CSV table of C-alpha atoms and ligand atoms in Angstrom, one decimal:
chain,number,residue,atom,x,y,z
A,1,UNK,CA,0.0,0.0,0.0
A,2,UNK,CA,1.1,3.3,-0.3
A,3,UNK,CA,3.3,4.9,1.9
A,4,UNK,CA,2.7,9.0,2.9
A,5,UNK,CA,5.2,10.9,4.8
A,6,UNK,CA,4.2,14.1,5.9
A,7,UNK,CA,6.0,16.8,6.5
A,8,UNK,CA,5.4,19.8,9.0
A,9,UNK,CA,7.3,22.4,10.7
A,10,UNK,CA,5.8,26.1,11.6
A,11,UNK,CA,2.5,26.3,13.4
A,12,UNK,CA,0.1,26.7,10.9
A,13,UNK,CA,1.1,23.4,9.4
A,14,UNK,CA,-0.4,21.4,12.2
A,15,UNK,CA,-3.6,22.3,11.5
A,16,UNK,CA,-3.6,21.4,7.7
A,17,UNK,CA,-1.7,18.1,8.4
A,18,UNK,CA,-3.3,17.1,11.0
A,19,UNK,CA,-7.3,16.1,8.9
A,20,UNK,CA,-4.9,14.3,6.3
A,21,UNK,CA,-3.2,12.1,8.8
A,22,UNK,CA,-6.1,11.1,10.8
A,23,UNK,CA,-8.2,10.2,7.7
A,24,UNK,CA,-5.3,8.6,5.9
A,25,UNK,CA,-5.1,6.7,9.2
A,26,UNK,CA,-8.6,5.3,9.5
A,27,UNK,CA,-7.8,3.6,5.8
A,28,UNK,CA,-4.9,2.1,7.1
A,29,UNK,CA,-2.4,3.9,5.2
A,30,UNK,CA,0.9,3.7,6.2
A,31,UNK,CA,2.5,6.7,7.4
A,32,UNK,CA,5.3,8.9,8.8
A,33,UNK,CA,5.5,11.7,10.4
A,34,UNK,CA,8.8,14.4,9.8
A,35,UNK,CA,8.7,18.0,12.1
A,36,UNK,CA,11.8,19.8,10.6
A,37,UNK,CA,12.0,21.7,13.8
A,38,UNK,CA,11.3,25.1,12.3
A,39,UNK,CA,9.2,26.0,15.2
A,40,UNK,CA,10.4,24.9,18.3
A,41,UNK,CA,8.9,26.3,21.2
A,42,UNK,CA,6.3,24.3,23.4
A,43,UNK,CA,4.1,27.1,22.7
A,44,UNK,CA,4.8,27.1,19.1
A,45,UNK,CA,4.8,23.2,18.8
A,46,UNK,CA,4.0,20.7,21.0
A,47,UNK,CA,0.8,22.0,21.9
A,48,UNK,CA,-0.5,21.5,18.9
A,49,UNK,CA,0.3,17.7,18.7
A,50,UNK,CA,-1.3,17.1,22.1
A,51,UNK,CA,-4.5,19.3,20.9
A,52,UNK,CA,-5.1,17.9,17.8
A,53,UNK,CA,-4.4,14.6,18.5
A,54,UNK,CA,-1.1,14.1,16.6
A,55,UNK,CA,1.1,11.2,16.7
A,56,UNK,CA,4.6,12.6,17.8
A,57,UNK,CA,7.0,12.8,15.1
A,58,UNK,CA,8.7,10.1,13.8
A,59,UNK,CA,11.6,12.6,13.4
A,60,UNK,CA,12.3,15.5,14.8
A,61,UNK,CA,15.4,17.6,12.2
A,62,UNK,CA,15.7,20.3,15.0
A,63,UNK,CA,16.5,23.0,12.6
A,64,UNK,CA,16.3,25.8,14.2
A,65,UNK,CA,15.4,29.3,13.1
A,66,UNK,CA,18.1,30.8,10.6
A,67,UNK,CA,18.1,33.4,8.0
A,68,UNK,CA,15.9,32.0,4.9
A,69,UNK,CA,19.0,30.3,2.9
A,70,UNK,CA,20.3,29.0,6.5
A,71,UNK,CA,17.1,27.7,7.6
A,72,UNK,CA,15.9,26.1,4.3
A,73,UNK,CA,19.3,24.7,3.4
A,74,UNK,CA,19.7,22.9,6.8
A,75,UNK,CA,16.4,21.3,6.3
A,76,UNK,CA,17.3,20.4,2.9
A,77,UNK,CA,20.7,18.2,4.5
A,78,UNK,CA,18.8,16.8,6.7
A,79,UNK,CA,15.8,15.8,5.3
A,80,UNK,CA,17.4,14.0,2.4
A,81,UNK,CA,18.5,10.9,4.6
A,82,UNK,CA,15.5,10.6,6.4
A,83,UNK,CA,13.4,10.6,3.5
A,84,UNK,CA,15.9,8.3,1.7
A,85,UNK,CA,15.8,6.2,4.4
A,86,UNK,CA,12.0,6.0,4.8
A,87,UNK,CA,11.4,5.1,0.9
A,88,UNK,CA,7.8,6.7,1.0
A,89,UNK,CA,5.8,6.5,-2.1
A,90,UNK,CA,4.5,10.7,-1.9
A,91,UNK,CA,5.6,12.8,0.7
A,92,UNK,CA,2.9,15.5,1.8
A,93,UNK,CA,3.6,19.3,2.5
A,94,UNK,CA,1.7,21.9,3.8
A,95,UNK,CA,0.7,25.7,3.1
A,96,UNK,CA,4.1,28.0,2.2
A,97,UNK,CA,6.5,27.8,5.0
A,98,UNK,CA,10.1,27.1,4.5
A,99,UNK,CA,9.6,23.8,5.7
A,100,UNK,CA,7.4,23.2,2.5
A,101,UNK,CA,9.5,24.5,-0.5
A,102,UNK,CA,13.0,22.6,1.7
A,103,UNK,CA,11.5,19.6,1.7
A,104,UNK,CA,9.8,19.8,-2.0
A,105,UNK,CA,12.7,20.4,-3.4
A,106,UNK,CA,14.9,17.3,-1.9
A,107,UNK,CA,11.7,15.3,-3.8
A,108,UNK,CA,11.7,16.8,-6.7
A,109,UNK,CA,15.5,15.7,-7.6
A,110,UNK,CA,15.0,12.1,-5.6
A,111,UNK,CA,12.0,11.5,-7.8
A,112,UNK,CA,9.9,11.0,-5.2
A,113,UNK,CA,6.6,12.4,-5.8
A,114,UNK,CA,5.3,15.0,-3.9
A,115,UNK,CA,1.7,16.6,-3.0
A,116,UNK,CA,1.1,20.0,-1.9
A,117,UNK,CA,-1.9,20.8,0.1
A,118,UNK,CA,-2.8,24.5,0.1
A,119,UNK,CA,-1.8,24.5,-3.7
A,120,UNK,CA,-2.9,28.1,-5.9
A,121,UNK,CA,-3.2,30.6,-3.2
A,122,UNK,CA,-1.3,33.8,-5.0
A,123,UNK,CA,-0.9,36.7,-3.1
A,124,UNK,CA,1.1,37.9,-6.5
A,125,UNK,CA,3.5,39.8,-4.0
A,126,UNK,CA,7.1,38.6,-4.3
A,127,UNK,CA,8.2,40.5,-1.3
A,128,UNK,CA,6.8,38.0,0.7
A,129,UNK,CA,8.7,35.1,1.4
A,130,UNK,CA,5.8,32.9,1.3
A,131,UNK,CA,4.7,33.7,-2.3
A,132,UNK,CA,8.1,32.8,-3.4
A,133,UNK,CA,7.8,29.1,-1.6
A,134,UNK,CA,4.1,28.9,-3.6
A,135,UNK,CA,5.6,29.3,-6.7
A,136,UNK,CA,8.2,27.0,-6.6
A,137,UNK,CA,6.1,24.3,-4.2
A,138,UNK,CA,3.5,24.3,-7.0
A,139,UNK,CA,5.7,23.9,-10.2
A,140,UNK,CA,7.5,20.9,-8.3
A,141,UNK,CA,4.3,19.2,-6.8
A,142,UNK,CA,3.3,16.1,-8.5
A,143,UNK,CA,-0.2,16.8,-7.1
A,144,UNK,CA,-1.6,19.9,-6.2
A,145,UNK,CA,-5.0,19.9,-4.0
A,146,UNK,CA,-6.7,23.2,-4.0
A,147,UNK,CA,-8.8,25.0,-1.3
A,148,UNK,CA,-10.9,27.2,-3.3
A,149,UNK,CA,-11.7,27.6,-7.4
A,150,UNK,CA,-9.0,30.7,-7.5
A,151,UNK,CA,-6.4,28.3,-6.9
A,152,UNK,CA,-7.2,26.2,-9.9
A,153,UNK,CA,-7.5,29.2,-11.9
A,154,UNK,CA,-3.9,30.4,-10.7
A,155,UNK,CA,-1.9,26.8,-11.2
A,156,UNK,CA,-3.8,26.5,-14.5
A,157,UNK,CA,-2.3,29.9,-16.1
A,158,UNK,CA,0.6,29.4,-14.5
A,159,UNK,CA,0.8,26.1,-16.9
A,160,UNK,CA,0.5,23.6,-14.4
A,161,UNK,CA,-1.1,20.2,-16.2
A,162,UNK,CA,-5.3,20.4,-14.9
A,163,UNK,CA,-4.9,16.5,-14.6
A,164,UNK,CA,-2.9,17.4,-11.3
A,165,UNK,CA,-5.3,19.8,-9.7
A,166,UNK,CA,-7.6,18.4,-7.3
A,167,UNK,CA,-9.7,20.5,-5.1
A,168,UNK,CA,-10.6,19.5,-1.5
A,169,UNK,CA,-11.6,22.3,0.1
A,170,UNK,CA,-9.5,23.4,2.7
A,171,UNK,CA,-8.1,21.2,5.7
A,172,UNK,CA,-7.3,23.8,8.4
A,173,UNK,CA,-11.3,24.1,8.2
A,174,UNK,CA,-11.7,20.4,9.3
A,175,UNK,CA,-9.3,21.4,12.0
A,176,UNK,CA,-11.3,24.1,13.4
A,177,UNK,CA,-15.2,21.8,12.8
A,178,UNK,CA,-13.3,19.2,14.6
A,179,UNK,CA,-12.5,21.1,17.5
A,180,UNK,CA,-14.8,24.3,18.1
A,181,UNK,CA,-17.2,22.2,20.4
A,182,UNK,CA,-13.8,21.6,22.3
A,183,UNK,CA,-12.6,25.5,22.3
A,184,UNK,CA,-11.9,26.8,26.0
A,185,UNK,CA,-11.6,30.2,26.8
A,186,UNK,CA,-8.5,30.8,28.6
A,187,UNK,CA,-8.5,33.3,31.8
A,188,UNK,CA,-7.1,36.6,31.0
A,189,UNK,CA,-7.6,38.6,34.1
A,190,UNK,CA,-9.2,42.2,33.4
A,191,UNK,CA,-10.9,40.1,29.9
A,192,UNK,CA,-14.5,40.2,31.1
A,193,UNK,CA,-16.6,42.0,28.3
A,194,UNK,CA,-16.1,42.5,24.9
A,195,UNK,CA,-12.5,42.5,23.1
A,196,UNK,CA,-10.8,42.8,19.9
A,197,UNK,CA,-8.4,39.6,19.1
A,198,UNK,CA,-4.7,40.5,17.5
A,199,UNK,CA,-2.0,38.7,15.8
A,200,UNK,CA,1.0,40.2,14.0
A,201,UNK,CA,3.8,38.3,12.8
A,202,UNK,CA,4.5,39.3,9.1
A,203,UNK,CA,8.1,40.7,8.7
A,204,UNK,CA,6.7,43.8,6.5
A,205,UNK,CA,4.5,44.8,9.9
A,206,UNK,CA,6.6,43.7,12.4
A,207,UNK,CA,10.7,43.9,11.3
A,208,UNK,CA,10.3,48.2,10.2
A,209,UNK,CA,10.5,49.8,13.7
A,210,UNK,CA,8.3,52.2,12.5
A,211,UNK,CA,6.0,50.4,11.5
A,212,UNK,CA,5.5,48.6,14.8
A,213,UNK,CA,5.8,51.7,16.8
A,214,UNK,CA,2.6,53.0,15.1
A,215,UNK,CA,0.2,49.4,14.9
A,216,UNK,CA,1.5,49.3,19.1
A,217,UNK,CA,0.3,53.4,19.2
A,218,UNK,CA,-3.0,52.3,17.5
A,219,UNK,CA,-4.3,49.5,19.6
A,220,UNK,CA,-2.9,51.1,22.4
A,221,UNK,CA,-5.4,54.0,21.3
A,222,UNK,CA,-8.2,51.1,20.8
A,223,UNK,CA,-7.5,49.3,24.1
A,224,UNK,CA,-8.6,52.9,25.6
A,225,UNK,CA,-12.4,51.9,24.3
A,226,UNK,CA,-12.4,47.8,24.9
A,227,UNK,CA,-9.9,45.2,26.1
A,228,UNK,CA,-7.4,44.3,23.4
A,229,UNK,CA,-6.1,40.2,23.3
A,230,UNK,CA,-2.7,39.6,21.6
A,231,UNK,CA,-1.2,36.8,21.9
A,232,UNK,CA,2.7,37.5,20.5
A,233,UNK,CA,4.2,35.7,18.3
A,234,UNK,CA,7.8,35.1,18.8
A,235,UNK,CA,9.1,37.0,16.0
A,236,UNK,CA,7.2,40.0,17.1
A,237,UNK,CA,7.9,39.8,21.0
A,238,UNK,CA,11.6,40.2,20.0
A,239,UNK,CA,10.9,43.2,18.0
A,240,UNK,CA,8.7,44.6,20.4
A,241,UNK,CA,11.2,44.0,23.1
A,242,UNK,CA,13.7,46.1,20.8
A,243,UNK,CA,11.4,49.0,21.0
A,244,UNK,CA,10.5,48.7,24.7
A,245,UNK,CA,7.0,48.0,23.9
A,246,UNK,CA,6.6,44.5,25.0
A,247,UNK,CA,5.2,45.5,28.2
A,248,UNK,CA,1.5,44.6,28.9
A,249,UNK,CA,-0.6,47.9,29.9
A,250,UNK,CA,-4.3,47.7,31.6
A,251,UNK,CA,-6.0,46.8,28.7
A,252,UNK,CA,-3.3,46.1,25.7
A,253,UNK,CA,-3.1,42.4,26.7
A,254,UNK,CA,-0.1,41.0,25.2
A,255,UNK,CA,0.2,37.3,26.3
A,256,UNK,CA,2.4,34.2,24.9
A,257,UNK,CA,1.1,32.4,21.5
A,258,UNK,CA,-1.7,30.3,23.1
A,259,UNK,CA,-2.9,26.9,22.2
A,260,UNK,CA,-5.0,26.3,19.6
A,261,UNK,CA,-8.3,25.0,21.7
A,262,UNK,CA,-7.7,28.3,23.6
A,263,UNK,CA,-7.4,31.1,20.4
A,264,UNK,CA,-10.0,29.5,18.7
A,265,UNK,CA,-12.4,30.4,21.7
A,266,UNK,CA,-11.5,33.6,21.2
A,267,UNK,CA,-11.8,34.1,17.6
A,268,UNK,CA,-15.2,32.6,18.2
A,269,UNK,CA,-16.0,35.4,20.8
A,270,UNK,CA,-14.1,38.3,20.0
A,271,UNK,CA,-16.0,41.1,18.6
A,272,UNK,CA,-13.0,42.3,15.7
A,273,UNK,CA,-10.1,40.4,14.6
A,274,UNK,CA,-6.9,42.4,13.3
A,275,UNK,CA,-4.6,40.6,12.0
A,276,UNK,CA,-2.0,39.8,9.2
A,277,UNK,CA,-2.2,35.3,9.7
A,278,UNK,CA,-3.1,33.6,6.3
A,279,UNK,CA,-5.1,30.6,8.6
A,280,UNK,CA,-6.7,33.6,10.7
A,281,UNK,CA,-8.7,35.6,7.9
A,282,UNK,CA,-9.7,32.1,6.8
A,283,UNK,CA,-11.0,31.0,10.5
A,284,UNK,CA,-12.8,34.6,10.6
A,285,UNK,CA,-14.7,33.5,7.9
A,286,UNK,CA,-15.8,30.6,8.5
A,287,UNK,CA,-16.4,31.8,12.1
A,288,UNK,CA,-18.4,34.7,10.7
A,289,UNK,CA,-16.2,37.1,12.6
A,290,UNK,CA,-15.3,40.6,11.4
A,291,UNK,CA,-11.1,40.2,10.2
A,292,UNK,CA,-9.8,43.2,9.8
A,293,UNK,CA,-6.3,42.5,7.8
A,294,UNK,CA,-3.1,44.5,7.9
A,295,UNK,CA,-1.5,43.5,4.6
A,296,UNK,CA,-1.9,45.4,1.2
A,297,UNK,CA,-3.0,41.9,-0.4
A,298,UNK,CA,-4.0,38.4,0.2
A,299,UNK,CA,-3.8,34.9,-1.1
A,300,UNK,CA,-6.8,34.2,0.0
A,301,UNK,CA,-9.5,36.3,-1.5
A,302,UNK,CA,-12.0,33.9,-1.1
A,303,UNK,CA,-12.0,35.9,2.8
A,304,UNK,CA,-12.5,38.7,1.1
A,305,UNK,CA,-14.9,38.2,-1.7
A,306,UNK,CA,-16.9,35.5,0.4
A,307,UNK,CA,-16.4,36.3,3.9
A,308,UNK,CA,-16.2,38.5,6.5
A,309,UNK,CA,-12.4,39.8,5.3
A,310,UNK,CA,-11.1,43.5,4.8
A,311,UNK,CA,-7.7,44.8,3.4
A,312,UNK,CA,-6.5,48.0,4.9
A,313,UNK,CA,-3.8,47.9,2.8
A,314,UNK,CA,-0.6,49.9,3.7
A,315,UNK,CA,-2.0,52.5,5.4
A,316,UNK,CA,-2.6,52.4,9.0
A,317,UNK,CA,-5.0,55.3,9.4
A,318,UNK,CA,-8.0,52.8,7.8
A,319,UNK,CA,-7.1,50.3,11.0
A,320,UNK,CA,-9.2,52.4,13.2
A,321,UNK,CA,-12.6,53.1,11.5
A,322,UNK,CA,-12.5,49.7,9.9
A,323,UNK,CA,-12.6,47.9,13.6
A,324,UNK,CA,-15.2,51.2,14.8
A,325,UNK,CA,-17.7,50.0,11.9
A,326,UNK,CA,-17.3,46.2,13.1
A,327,UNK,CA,-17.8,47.3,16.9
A,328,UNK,CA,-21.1,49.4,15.6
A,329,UNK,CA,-22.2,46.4,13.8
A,330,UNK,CA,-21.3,47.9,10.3
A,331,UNK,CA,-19.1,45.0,9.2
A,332,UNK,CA,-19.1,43.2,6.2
A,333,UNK,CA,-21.6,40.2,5.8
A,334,UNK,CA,-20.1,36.5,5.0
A,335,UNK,CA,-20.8,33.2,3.9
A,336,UNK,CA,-18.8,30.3,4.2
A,337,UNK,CA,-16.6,29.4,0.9
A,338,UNK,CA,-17.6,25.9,-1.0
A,339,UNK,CA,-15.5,22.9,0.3
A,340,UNK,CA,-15.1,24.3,3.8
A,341,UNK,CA,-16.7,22.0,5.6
A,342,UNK,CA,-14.7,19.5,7.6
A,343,UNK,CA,-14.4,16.9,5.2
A,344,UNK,CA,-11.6,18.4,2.5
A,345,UNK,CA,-9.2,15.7,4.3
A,346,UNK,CA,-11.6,12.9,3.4
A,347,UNK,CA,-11.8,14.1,-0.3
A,348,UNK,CA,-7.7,14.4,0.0
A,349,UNK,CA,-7.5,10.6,0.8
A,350,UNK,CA,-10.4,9.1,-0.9
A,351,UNK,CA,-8.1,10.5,-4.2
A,352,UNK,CA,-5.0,8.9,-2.4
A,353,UNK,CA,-6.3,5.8,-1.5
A,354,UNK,CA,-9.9,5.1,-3.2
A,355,UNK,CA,-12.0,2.8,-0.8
B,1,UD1,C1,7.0,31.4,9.7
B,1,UD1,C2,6.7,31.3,8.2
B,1,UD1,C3,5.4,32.2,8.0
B,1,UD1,C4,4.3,31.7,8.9
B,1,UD1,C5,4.7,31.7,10.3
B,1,UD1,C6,3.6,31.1,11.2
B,1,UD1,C7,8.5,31.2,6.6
B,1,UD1,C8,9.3,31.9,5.7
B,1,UD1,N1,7.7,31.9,7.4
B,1,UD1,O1,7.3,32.7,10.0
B,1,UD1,O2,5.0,32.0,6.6
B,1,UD1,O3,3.2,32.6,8.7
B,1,UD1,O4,5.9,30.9,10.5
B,1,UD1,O5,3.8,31.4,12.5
B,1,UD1,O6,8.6,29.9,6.7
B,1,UD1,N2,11.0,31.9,17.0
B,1,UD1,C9,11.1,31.5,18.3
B,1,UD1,N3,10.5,30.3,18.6
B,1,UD1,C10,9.9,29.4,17.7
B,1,UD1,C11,9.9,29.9,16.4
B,1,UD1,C12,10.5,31.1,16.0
B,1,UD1,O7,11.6,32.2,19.2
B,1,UD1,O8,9.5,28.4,18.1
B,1,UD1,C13,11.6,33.2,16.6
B,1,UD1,C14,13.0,33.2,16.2
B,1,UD1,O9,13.6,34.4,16.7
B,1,UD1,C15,13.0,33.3,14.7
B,1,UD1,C16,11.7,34.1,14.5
B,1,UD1,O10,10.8,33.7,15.5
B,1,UD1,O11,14.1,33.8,14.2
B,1,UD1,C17,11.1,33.8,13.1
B,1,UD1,O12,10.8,32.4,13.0
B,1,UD1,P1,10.7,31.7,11.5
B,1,UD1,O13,10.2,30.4,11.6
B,1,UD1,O14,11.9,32.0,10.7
B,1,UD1,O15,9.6,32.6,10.8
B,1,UD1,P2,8.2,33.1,11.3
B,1,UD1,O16,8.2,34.6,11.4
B,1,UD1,O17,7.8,32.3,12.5
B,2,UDP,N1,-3.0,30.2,16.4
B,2,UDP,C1,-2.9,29.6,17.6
B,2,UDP,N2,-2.5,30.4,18.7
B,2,UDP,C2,-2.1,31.7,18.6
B,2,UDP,C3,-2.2,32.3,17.3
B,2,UDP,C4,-2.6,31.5,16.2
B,2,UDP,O1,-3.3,28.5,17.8
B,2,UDP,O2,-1.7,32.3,19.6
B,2,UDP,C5,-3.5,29.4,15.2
B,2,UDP,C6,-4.6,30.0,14.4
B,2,UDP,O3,-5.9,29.6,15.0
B,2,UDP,C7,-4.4,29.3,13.1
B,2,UDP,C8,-2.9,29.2,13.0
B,2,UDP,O4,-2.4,29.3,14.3
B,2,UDP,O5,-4.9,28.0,13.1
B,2,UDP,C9,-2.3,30.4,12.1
B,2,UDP,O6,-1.0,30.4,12.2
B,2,UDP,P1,-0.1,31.6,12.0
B,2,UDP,O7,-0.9,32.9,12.2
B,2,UDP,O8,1.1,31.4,12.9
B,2,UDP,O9,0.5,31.5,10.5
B,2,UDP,P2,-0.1,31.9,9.1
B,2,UDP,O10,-1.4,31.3,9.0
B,2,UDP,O11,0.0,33.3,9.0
B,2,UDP,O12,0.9,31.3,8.1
């Protein structure tokens, strides 16, 4: 039978792999399970496994973080034995980290064939480092399954054969239907009423100093009318500690990356989301939660044209009124896109292994 090795290795990876290895699991598939190690911090990891019912790794590559070529060369080395060593018949990677393109690309010259779940998005900004890991995890993937129709659209005009296209629907969703009945608010003294949710970890918000300094001034300025949760990512806690800013005030509640169980409680509850997370504006949505998004563009305009999404683009000043209409009940209506609904990682194996 065929033999899938998966690989994961930032946070939102866990949430896409985690539908195909339990349905691959209940057909019996053999499998194996490589981290790279990219995130490495219990809050950035290992909560994840023990929340969404993971197995643990079958290996751990304990790479570290790095600059880009550093990180996603040291997978590289060390991915190649393990994967020469397992023999799988298609390895599995996940969404646009560094982890994905690394470990597409030792594949691609073994011949060993490769699928790529989260195939298509297209932000069609090359100053992201994601887009670039897209592109070239999509022209390497032997099989590409597609959240939404606008991924089709982009791998087909980008020339990739339609044979290879296969849309699911999108398996962080059958993360999040899986576990909402089990999302747990977690306590955040001085979090009684009403609250705006944020997460920022992009590099074009949170490496400019200026840049920084004035999203920190503006929900400083918002925490002044209702409690503001954000839970830092690492990246950003370093660069806020570089400014001085990484202290929590009375209302500006910045708290460690939580556990998946216990942000997706409050996405569910929070009255505006800010944010600049690809998986977030997609959670909003299918939560039916105003997302207000800090990023001139998106890969996923499904969020947008579907759901309860907004762009501010580049310019902070639109941060503000844009979270005031969703707080006066002025945002955006949403529906939920086709093919998000819990079962994209049954569509992904039925293809893989037909019962
Ligand atoms: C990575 C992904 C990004 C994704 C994000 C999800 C790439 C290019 N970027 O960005 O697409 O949206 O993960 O969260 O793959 N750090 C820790 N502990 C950890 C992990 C990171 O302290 O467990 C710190 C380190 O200082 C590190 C920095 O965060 O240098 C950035 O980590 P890295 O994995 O390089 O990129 P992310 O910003 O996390
Ligand atoms: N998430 C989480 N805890 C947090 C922040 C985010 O569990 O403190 C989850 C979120 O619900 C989503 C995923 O992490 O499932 C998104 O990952 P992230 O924002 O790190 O990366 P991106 O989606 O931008 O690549």
């Amino acid at each position: 039978m065929t033999r899938i090795l998966h690989v994961v290795g930032a946070r939102p990876n866990f949430m896409k792999a985690a539908p195909a290895v339990l349905a691959l699991r209940t057909r019996g598939v053999p499998q194996v399970l490589v981290h790279t190690g990219q995130h490495y911090d219990a809050a950035m990891s290992d909560i994840f496994f023990r929340q969404l019912a993971m197995p643990a790794p079958d290996h751990n590559l304990e790479v570290g973080s790095g600059s880009h070529a550093a990180q996603t060369a040291q997978i590289m080395t060390r991915f190649e034995p393990v994967v020469l060593r397992e023999k799988p018949d298609l390895v599995l990677v996940y969404g646009d980290v560094n982890s994905t393109v690394a470990a597409a690309l030792v594949c691609a010259k073994l011949g060993i064939r490769i699928g790529h779940v989260e195939a298509g998005l297209r932000s069609f900004d090359r100053t992201m480092p994601e887009e670039i890991n897209r592109l070239v995890t999509d022209q390497l993937a032997d099989l590409l399954f597609t959240p939404s129709e606008d991924g089709n659209r982009n791998l087909v005009r980008e020339g990739i054969d339609p044979a290879k296209i296969h849309l699911v629907g999108n398996l962080m969703i059958d993360t999040l239907v899986r576990l909402l009945p089990a999302a747990c608010r977690p306590e955040l003294t001085g979090v009684n009423g009403a609250y705006a949710l944020v997460t920022l970890h992009r590099p074009s918000n949170v490496d400019d100093a200026d840049r920084l300094r004035q999203l920190h001034r503006i929900l400083t300025d918002l925490s002044g009318e209702l409690a503001v949760v954000f839970p830092v990512h690492p990246r950003t806690r370093r660069r806020l500690g570089e400014l001085g800013l990484d202290a929590a005030s009375s209302a500006l509640h910045l708290v460690d990356p939580l556990g998946y169980l216990e942000f997706l409680a409050l996405q569910r509850d929070a009255r505006v989301v800010v944010t600049d997370s690809g998986g977030v504006q997609e959670e909003t949505t299918y939560l039916g939660v105003p997302c207000v998004t800090v990023r001139p563009n998106t890969e996923r305009p499904v969020t947008v044209d579907l759901g309860t999404n907004i762009l501010v683009g580049d310019d902070l000043s639109r941060i503000r009124p844009a979270v005031d209409a969703a707080l006066q009940g002025r945002a955006k209506p949403g529906v939920i896109p086709p093919l998000w609904d819990g079962h994209a990682g049954d569509r992904l194996a039925d293809l893989l292994v037909p019962r």
